Every structure is written in C-alpha cells, then in structure tokens.
Short mmCIF file of C-alpha atoms in Angstrom, two decimals:
data_model
loop_
_atom_site.label_atom_id
_atom_site.label_comp_id
_atom_site.label_asym_id
_atom_site.label_seq_id
_atom_site.Cartn_x
_atom_site.Cartn_y
_atom_site.Cartn_z
CA ALA A 22 6.49 -0.66 -53.96
CA ALA A 23 4.02 0.20 -51.27
CA ILE A 24 1.40 1.25 -54.08
CA GLU A 25 2.15 -1.98 -55.58
CA ALA A 26 1.41 -3.92 -53.03
CA ARG A 27 -1.90 -2.23 -52.52
CA VAL A 28 -2.91 -2.52 -55.78
CA GLN A 29 -1.99 -6.66 -55.50
CA ALA A 30 -3.68 -7.05 -52.19
CA SER A 31 -6.93 -5.24 -54.09
CA PHE A 32 -6.75 -7.48 -57.07
CA ASP A 33 -6.32 -10.37 -54.91
CA ALA A 34 -9.31 -9.88 -52.58
CA LEU A 35 -11.49 -9.17 -56.08
CA ALA A 36 -9.95 -12.14 -57.65
CA ASP A 37 -13.20 -14.11 -58.01
CA ARG A 38 -15.18 -10.68 -59.44
CA ILE A 39 -12.48 -9.51 -62.08
CA LEU A 40 -13.56 -11.33 -65.55
CA PRO A 41 -10.41 -11.71 -68.11
CA VAL A 42 -11.31 -10.72 -71.48
CA ASP A 43 -10.59 -13.77 -73.45
CA ARG A 44 -10.77 -14.68 -77.40
CA GLU A 45 -14.86 -14.72 -77.63
CA ILE A 46 -15.24 -11.37 -75.72
CA ALA A 47 -12.37 -10.08 -77.84
CA ALA A 48 -13.82 -11.38 -80.65
CA LEU A 49 -17.28 -10.11 -80.11
CA TRP A 50 -16.07 -6.46 -78.58
CA GLY A 51 -14.42 -5.92 -82.36
CA ARG A 52 -18.16 -6.91 -83.85
CA LEU A 53 -19.61 -4.62 -81.95
CA LEU A 54 -17.23 -2.05 -82.68
CA GLY A 55 -17.19 -2.62 -86.60
CA THR A 56 -15.40 0.86 -87.85
CA ASN A 57 -16.88 2.92 -85.08
CA ASP A 58 -14.33 3.43 -82.80
CA LYS A 59 -16.65 5.60 -80.35
CA HIS A 60 -17.10 4.41 -76.74
CA THR A 61 -14.34 1.53 -77.00
CA ASP A 62 -14.27 0.95 -73.36
CA ASP A 63 -17.86 0.85 -73.28
CA THR A 64 -18.10 -1.58 -75.67
CA GLY A 65 -15.87 -4.09 -74.24
CA LEU A 66 -17.39 -3.79 -71.23
CA ALA A 67 -21.07 -4.84 -73.22
CA ALA A 68 -19.08 -7.73 -75.15
CA THR A 69 -18.02 -8.90 -71.70
CA ALA A 70 -21.65 -8.59 -70.16
CA ARG A 71 -23.32 -10.12 -72.71
CA ILE A 72 -20.92 -13.06 -73.03
CA HIS A 73 -21.31 -13.94 -69.36
CA ARG A 74 -25.19 -13.18 -69.34
CA LEU A 75 -24.74 -10.21 -66.70
CA ILE A 76 -26.89 -7.13 -66.80
CA LEU A 77 -24.21 -4.06 -67.25
CA VAL A 78 -24.75 -1.32 -64.69
CA THR A 79 -23.37 1.91 -65.75
CA ARG A 80 -24.55 5.70 -65.89
CA ASN A 81 -23.80 5.47 -70.01
CA THR A 82 -26.49 3.56 -71.13
CA ALA A 83 -26.56 5.53 -74.31
CA ASP A 84 -23.12 4.34 -75.07
CA VAL A 85 -24.04 0.58 -75.14
CA ALA A 86 -27.68 0.75 -76.73
CA GLY A 87 -28.05 -1.08 -79.49
CA ARG A 88 -25.04 -3.70 -78.24
CA GLY A 89 -27.49 -6.63 -77.12
CA VAL A 90 -26.66 -5.92 -73.29
CA THR A 91 -29.13 -5.52 -70.67
CA THR A 92 -28.71 -2.57 -68.57
CA LEU A 93 -29.20 -0.53 -65.54
CA ASP A 94 -28.18 2.79 -64.68
CA PRO A 95 -27.92 3.59 -60.68
CA TYR A 96 -28.26 7.27 -61.40
CA SER A 97 -31.35 7.22 -62.95
CA ALA A 98 -34.08 9.18 -60.75
CA SER A 99 -36.16 5.58 -61.28
CA PRO A 100 -33.76 2.88 -61.88
CA ARG A 101 -34.98 0.43 -64.12
CA ILE A 102 -33.29 -2.85 -65.84
CA ARG A 103 -33.47 -2.03 -69.80
CA PRO A 104 -33.73 -4.95 -71.61
CA ALA A 105 -31.13 -5.54 -74.64
#
C-alpha cells in the first residue's frame, strides 16, 4: 500500500507532464510500426512526440530514425538536435 501511495503521489505531481496515448497517437504508432515490431516502445514515444510537435530526447536515436520525429541525444559527445 505504501508503494502504491508513492506511485500515486508521483503521478499526481507530474500530471501536467504525462501525455496520454489517445486514438491519434495509437493510429500513428501502428502506422509507424507497420509490419515491423522492433523498437515498439521507442516507436510509441516517437508517435507521441510527432503528434505533440515535441523533440524526443533519447539515447536511442537510431531506433526512431525515419519516423519523422526530431531527436536529441543528451549522451552524445556533442549533443545536437537532429531534425526529422
């Protein structure tokens, strides 16, 4: 119960920063995956970033390449924004 309370408190504190997966995101996610089920989670993040016109900050830039999303790898020796 204590863990659940801490998780709920975290969700409450971050409520304005959590983006739901709605129909539009789910549909784009599916289209981006096509018949390739590799990098499923990364593709979902890419779909969310595209719909909301956000920069996807990730170390896995190669996993979302060609998905039409702008990325930033903060772990790169020289971090830079890579346009879609």
